[in-house]
Tab-separated table of C-alpha atoms in Angstrom:
chain	number	residue	atom	x	y	z
N	1	MET	CA	19.751	2.451	14.935
N	2	ARG	CA	15.630	2.400	15.372
N	3	ILE	CA	13.755	2.733	12.348
N	4	HIS	CA	10.193	2.824	12.128
N	5	VAL	CA	7.937	1.012	9.043
N	6	VAL	CA	4.113	1.874	8.130
N	7	SER	CA	2.224	0.848	5.475
N	8	ASP	CA	-1.329	1.308	4.192
N	9	VAL	CA	-1.193	5.181	5.896
N	10	HIS	CA	-5.127	5.624	3.832
N	11	GLY	CA	-5.390	8.908	4.855
N	12	ARG	CA	-3.943	9.213	8.310
N	13	ALA	CA	-2.028	12.452	8.268
N	14	ASP	CA	-2.604	13.130	12.147
N	15	ALA	CA	-0.983	9.984	12.759
N	16	LEU	CA	1.711	10.058	10.308
N	17	ALA	CA	2.844	13.327	11.359
N	18	ARG	CA	4.151	11.416	14.641
N	19	ALA	CA	5.252	7.991	13.305
N	20	ALA	CA	8.720	8.944	13.568
N	21	GLU	CA	8.701	10.345	17.129
N	22	GLY	CA	11.672	8.647	18.866
N	23	ALA	CA	13.185	7.131	15.694
N	24	ASP	CA	16.815	8.232	13.516
N	25	ALA	CA	14.252	7.488	10.234
N	26	LEU	CA	11.337	6.478	9.069
N	27	VAL	CA	10.528	3.469	6.320
N	28	CYS	CA	6.764	4.022	4.401
N	29	LEU	CA	5.693	1.272	2.238
N	30	GLY	CA	3.026	3.198	0.339
N	31	ASP	CA	-1.351	3.304	0.065
N	32	LEU	CA	-1.005	6.567	1.169
N	33	ILE	CA	-4.718	7.493	-0.276
N	34	LEU	CA	-7.662	6.706	0.985
N	35	PHE	CA	-10.415	5.964	-1.777
N	36	VAL	CA	-12.789	3.514	-0.406
N	37	ASP	CA	-12.825	2.487	3.439
N	38	TYR	CA	-14.496	-0.621	3.705
N	39	GLN	CA	-14.566	0.128	7.634
N	40	ASP	CA	-15.916	3.088	7.497
N	41	HIS	CA	-18.082	3.661	4.474
N	42	GLY	CA	-18.223	7.758	4.477
N	43	GLN	CA	-14.749	7.896	4.277
N	44	GLY	CA	-12.295	8.296	1.386
N	45	ILE	CA	-12.662	9.749	-2.073
N	46	PHE	CA	-15.725	7.578	-3.306
N	47	ALA	CA	-18.215	8.786	-0.702
N	48	GLU	CA	-16.611	12.220	-1.122
N	49	LEU	CA	-17.855	12.059	-4.672
N	50	PHE	CA	-20.930	10.069	-4.368
N	51	GLY	CA	-22.145	9.993	-0.956
N	52	GLN	CA	-21.894	6.886	1.832
N	53	GLU	CA	-25.180	5.868	0.667
N	54	ASN	CA	-23.730	4.759	-2.860
N	55	ALA	CA	-20.335	3.736	-1.107
N	56	ASP	CA	-22.493	1.073	1.051
N	57	ARG	CA	-23.493	-0.559	-2.378
N	58	PHE	CA	-20.105	-0.509	-4.153
N	59	ILE	CA	-18.370	-2.063	-1.310
N	60	ALA	CA	-21.133	-4.541	-0.830
N	61	LEU	CA	-21.077	-5.604	-4.312
N	62	ARG	CA	-16.660	-5.669	-4.161
N	63	THR	CA	-17.178	-7.572	-0.887
N	64	ALA	CA	-19.251	-10.405	-2.940
N	65	LYS	CA	-16.494	-10.402	-5.316
N	66	ARG	CA	-19.547	-9.537	-8.098
N	67	PHE	CA	-16.872	-7.506	-9.843
N	68	ALA	CA	-18.715	-7.088	-13.099
N	69	GLU	CA	-21.570	-5.479	-11.072
N	70	ALA	CA	-19.604	-3.307	-9.260
N	71	ARG	CA	-17.751	-1.729	-12.474
N	72	GLU	CA	-21.345	-0.847	-13.798
N	73	PHE	CA	-22.303	0.495	-10.788
N	74	SER	CA	-19.477	3.075	-10.423
N	75	ARG	CA	-19.676	3.881	-14.115
N	76	GLY	CA	-22.875	5.201	-14.096
N	77	LEU	CA	-22.126	7.454	-10.700
N	78	TRP	CA	-18.847	8.414	-12.856
N	79	ALA	CA	-20.973	8.963	-16.024
N	80	SER	CA	-23.457	11.500	-13.876
N	81	LEU	CA	-20.388	13.543	-12.946
N	82	ASP	CA	-19.624	16.967	-14.799
N	83	GLY	CA	-17.059	15.823	-17.513
N	84	GLU	CA	-14.361	13.051	-17.112
N	85	PRO	CA	-13.716	11.058	-14.050
N	86	TRP	CA	-10.003	11.330	-14.105
N	87	PRO	CA	-9.987	15.426	-13.039
N	88	HIS	CA	-12.222	14.581	-10.396
N	89	ILE	CA	-10.560	11.804	-8.736
N	90	GLU	CA	-7.142	13.766	-9.568
N	91	ARG	CA	-8.243	16.795	-7.575
N	92	ALA	CA	-9.529	14.634	-4.630
N	93	VAL	CA	-5.607	12.526	-4.807
N	94	ASP	CA	-3.736	15.807	-4.880
N	95	ARG	CA	-5.499	17.243	-2.035
N	96	GLN	CA	-4.884	14.060	0.447
N	97	TYR	CA	-1.280	13.862	-0.817
N	98	ALA	CA	-0.724	17.650	-0.064
N	99	GLU	CA	-2.084	16.874	3.229
N	100	LEU	CA	0.342	13.548	3.642
N	101	PHE	CA	3.328	14.949	2.430
N	102	ALA	CA	3.273	17.827	4.497
N	103	ALA	CA	2.859	15.598	7.662
N	104	MET	CA	5.708	12.713	6.159
N	105	PRO	CA	8.647	13.235	9.026
N	106	SER	CA	12.257	13.410	7.414
N	107	PRO	CA	14.621	11.664	6.947
N	108	ALA	CA	11.845	9.058	5.235
N	109	TYR	CA	12.244	6.519	2.783
N	110	LEU	CA	9.323	5.693	0.457
N	111	THR	CA	8.182	2.913	-1.447
N	112	TYR	CA	4.520	3.186	-3.586
N	113	GLY	CA	1.597	1.128	-2.726
N	114	ASN	CA	-1.077	-0.540	-5.408
N	115	VAL	CA	-3.611	2.145	-4.670
N	116	ASP	CA	-1.042	5.356	-5.175
N	117	VAL	CA	-0.688	7.164	-8.407
N	118	PRO	CA	3.253	7.189	-8.605
N	119	ARG	CA	3.351	10.366	-11.083
N	120	MET	CA	1.598	12.381	-8.133
N	121	TRP	CA	4.364	12.393	-5.874
N	122	ALA	CA	6.777	14.218	-7.425
N	123	ARG	CA	5.254	17.965	-6.665
N	124	HIS	CA	4.595	17.242	-3.022
N	125	LEU	CA	7.672	15.619	-1.977
N	126	ARG	CA	9.934	17.491	0.563
N	127	ASP	CA	13.798	17.754	1.691
N	128	GLY	CA	14.867	14.404	3.210
N	129	HIS	CA	12.080	12.288	1.196
N	130	HIS	CA	13.765	9.382	-0.754
N	131	VAL	CA	11.546	8.072	-3.372
N	132	LEU	CA	12.678	4.240	-4.165
N	133	ASP	CA	11.209	1.415	-6.519
N	134	GLY	CA	13.468	-1.413	-7.693
N	135	GLU	CA	16.454	0.336	-5.732
N	136	THR	CA	18.521	0.595	-2.690
N	137	ALA	CA	19.649	2.970	-0.120
N	138	GLU	CA	22.104	2.179	2.700
N	139	ILE	CA	20.217	2.836	6.200
N	140	GLY	CA	21.867	2.189	9.516
N	141	GLY	CA	24.842	0.729	7.787
N	142	LEU	CA	22.357	-1.635	6.340
N	143	ARG	CA	21.300	-2.457	2.536
N	144	PHE	CA	17.462	-2.105	2.008
N	145	GLY	CA	15.531	-2.785	-1.071
N	146	PHE	CA	12.480	-1.213	-2.162
N	147	VAL	CA	9.876	-2.653	-4.690
N	148	GLY	CA	6.353	-0.866	-5.000
N	149	GLY	CA	3.000	-1.367	-6.234
N	150	GLY	CA	0.972	-4.218	-6.848
N	151	LEU	CA	0.267	-7.408	-9.082
N	152	ARG	CA	-2.863	-7.654	-11.269
N	153	THR	CA	-6.362	-8.069	-9.477
N	154	GLU	CA	-9.648	-7.453	-10.361
N	155	TYR	CA	-9.783	-4.431	-8.449
N	156	ARG	CA	-7.796	-2.679	-10.828
N	157	THR	CA	-5.910	-0.034	-8.794
N	158	PRO	CA	-3.614	2.314	-10.090
N	159	TYR	CA	-0.085	0.611	-9.553
N	160	GLU	CA	-0.844	-2.536	-10.593
N	161	LEU	CA	1.968	-4.318	-12.874
N	162	ASP	CA	2.300	-7.343	-15.044
N	163	ASP	CA	4.092	-10.293	-12.987
N	164	ASP	CA	7.182	-9.837	-15.641
N	165	ALA	CA	7.519	-6.246	-14.653
N	166	TYR	CA	7.467	-6.636	-10.808
N	167	ALA	CA	9.856	-9.502	-11.479
N	168	ALA	CA	12.472	-7.153	-12.974
N	169	LYS	CA	12.311	-4.592	-10.129
N	170	VAL	CA	12.887	-7.450	-7.621
N	171	GLU	CA	15.991	-8.764	-10.139
N	172	ALA	CA	16.918	-5.023	-9.889
N	173	VAL	CA	17.246	-4.834	-5.986
N	174	GLY	CA	19.220	-7.902	-5.532
N	175	ALA	CA	20.492	-9.225	-2.166
N	176	VAL	CA	19.768	-6.976	0.306
N	177	ASP	CA	19.567	-7.066	3.933
N	178	VAL	CA	16.159	-5.853	4.064
N	179	LEU	CA	13.778	-6.357	1.432
N	180	CYS	CA	10.859	-3.870	1.519
N	181	SER	CA	7.685	-4.346	-0.483
N	182	HIS	CA	4.091	-3.353	-0.437
N	183	ILE	CA	2.632	-6.506	-1.148
N	184	PRO	CA	4.033	-9.816	0.782
N	185	PRO	CA	6.011	-12.866	-0.531
N	186	ALA	CA	2.999	-15.262	-2.118
N	187	VAL	CA	2.630	-17.300	1.237
N	188	PRO	CA	-0.522	-18.227	1.904
N	189	GLU	CA	-1.131	-17.242	5.568
N	190	LEU	CA	0.406	-13.590	4.855
N	191	LEU	CA	-2.143	-13.148	2.171
N	192	TYR	CA	-5.164	-14.219	3.974
N	193	ASP	CA	-7.231	-11.613	5.208
N	194	LYS	CA	-9.236	-12.915	8.107
N	195	VAL	CA	-11.628	-10.160	8.188
N	196	ALA	CA	-12.387	-9.630	4.528
N	197	ARG	CA	-12.514	-13.190	4.098
N	198	ARG	CA	-10.302	-13.146	1.067
N	199	PHE	CA	-6.633	-14.307	-0.386
N	200	GLU	CA	-4.686	-11.054	-1.482
N	201	ARG	CA	-2.287	-11.556	-4.167
N	202	GLY	CA	1.446	-12.038	-2.998
N	203	SER	CA	4.670	-11.791	-5.086
N	204	GLU	CA	6.207	-15.301	-6.161
N	205	ALA	CA	9.269	-12.701	-7.374
N	206	ILE	CA	9.731	-11.739	-3.772
N	207	LEU	CA	9.402	-15.263	-2.269
N	208	ASP	CA	11.877	-16.450	-4.921
N	209	ALA	CA	14.225	-13.634	-3.767
N	210	ILE	CA	13.840	-14.278	-0.077
N	211	ARG	CA	14.600	-18.287	-0.682
N	212	ARG	CA	17.595	-17.223	-2.555
N	213	THR	CA	19.129	-14.457	-0.778
N	214	GLN	CA	17.954	-14.811	2.498
N	215	PRO	CA	17.943	-11.260	3.875
N	216	ARG	CA	17.528	-10.428	7.494
N	217	TYR	CA	13.897	-8.853	7.197
N	218	ALA	CA	11.576	-9.088	4.678
N	219	LEU	CA	9.116	-5.945	5.427
N	220	PHE	CA	5.631	-5.500	3.848
N	221	GLY	CA	2.068	-4.599	4.624
N	222	HIS	CA	-1.214	-4.474	2.227
N	223	VAL	CA	-3.009	-7.197	3.686
N	224	HIS	CA	-5.116	-5.342	6.827
N	225	GLN	CA	-6.026	-8.160	9.227
N	226	PRO	CA	-3.650	-11.290	8.203
N	227	LEU	CA	-3.758	-14.553	9.677
N	228	ALA	CA	-0.160	-14.820	10.028
N	229	ALA	CA	1.685	-11.286	10.572
N	230	ARG	CA	4.966	-12.669	10.239
N	231	THR	CA	6.497	-15.845	9.519
N	232	ARG	CA	9.921	-17.257	9.014
N	233	ILE	CA	11.719	-18.236	5.506
N	234	GLY	CA	15.147	-19.576	6.342
N	235	ARG	CA	16.955	-16.732	8.165
N	236	THR	CA	14.190	-14.331	7.013
N	237	GLU	CA	12.040	-12.744	9.352
N	238	CYS	CA	8.864	-11.923	7.159
N	239	VAL	CA	6.605	-8.988	8.785
N	240	ASN	CA	3.595	-7.539	7.946
N	241	VAL	CA	4.347	-4.167	9.624
N	242	GLY	CA	0.582	-3.203	10.448
N	243	HIS	CA	-2.418	-1.637	9.003
N	244	PHE	CA	-1.103	1.915	9.906
N	245	ARG	CA	-4.310	3.788	9.422
N	246	ALA	CA	-5.840	1.771	11.855
N	247	ARG	CA	-3.357	1.284	14.269
N	248	GLY	CA	-2.243	4.763	13.937
N	249	ALA	CA	1.599	3.361	15.431
N	250	PRO	CA	4.703	2.116	13.384
N	251	TYR	CA	6.573	-1.124	13.199
N	252	VAL	CA	10.037	-0.670	15.030
N	253	LEU	CA	12.641	-2.098	13.321
N	254	THR	CA	16.242	-1.685	15.691
N	255	VAL	CA	19.611	-2.582	13.674
């Protein structure tokens, strides 16, 4: 059985529509929407609302880890809009989800990324779309476990969880053949983004589960330009499936 795996789609509906070609099923590890594009500052919801010049400034502050200044700058921009910020964000997110789920192949097994808004998925799902978070599914005779979202960071993205809540989802999944998560296990070379020059947060709970249960594969995304795209922990092959927005091509898993 051939399974295609994508993560960090970030608005690439065009490539997503082709992502399952030649595959029996698609697995999507989240981050469907594009809020800020660190490569093309004119793309994404922030630039759509405030223009590229303001996006340039906001991204520069966050890249420099001047998070308090970035929040103060963005607060001023949000205050300039008519009404509260969230309705503006929700309309933009909803438009992206409508396009992305219309392009999403079927069957597809999905979990959330840290920039996703889980409560907004339901109205866009189609037949054959299976959303799993802290849950398992049998695909091609193997047991797949899915753990969505990320951990708390200075970026304050929509679906960040406390460590205990995240670990509870990992525990609920239990022993599986393929462990699928949005964020990597807490292994330094898997967490360092060599272009952004920073460490992203990984999960100690995922790392512990891999060491204890030794799945055949651990698949994840989140780090767009990792120092190491894969490593082995015991018998487990740990693989960053790639930044789908940039690559436009899935990772191929044959089971």
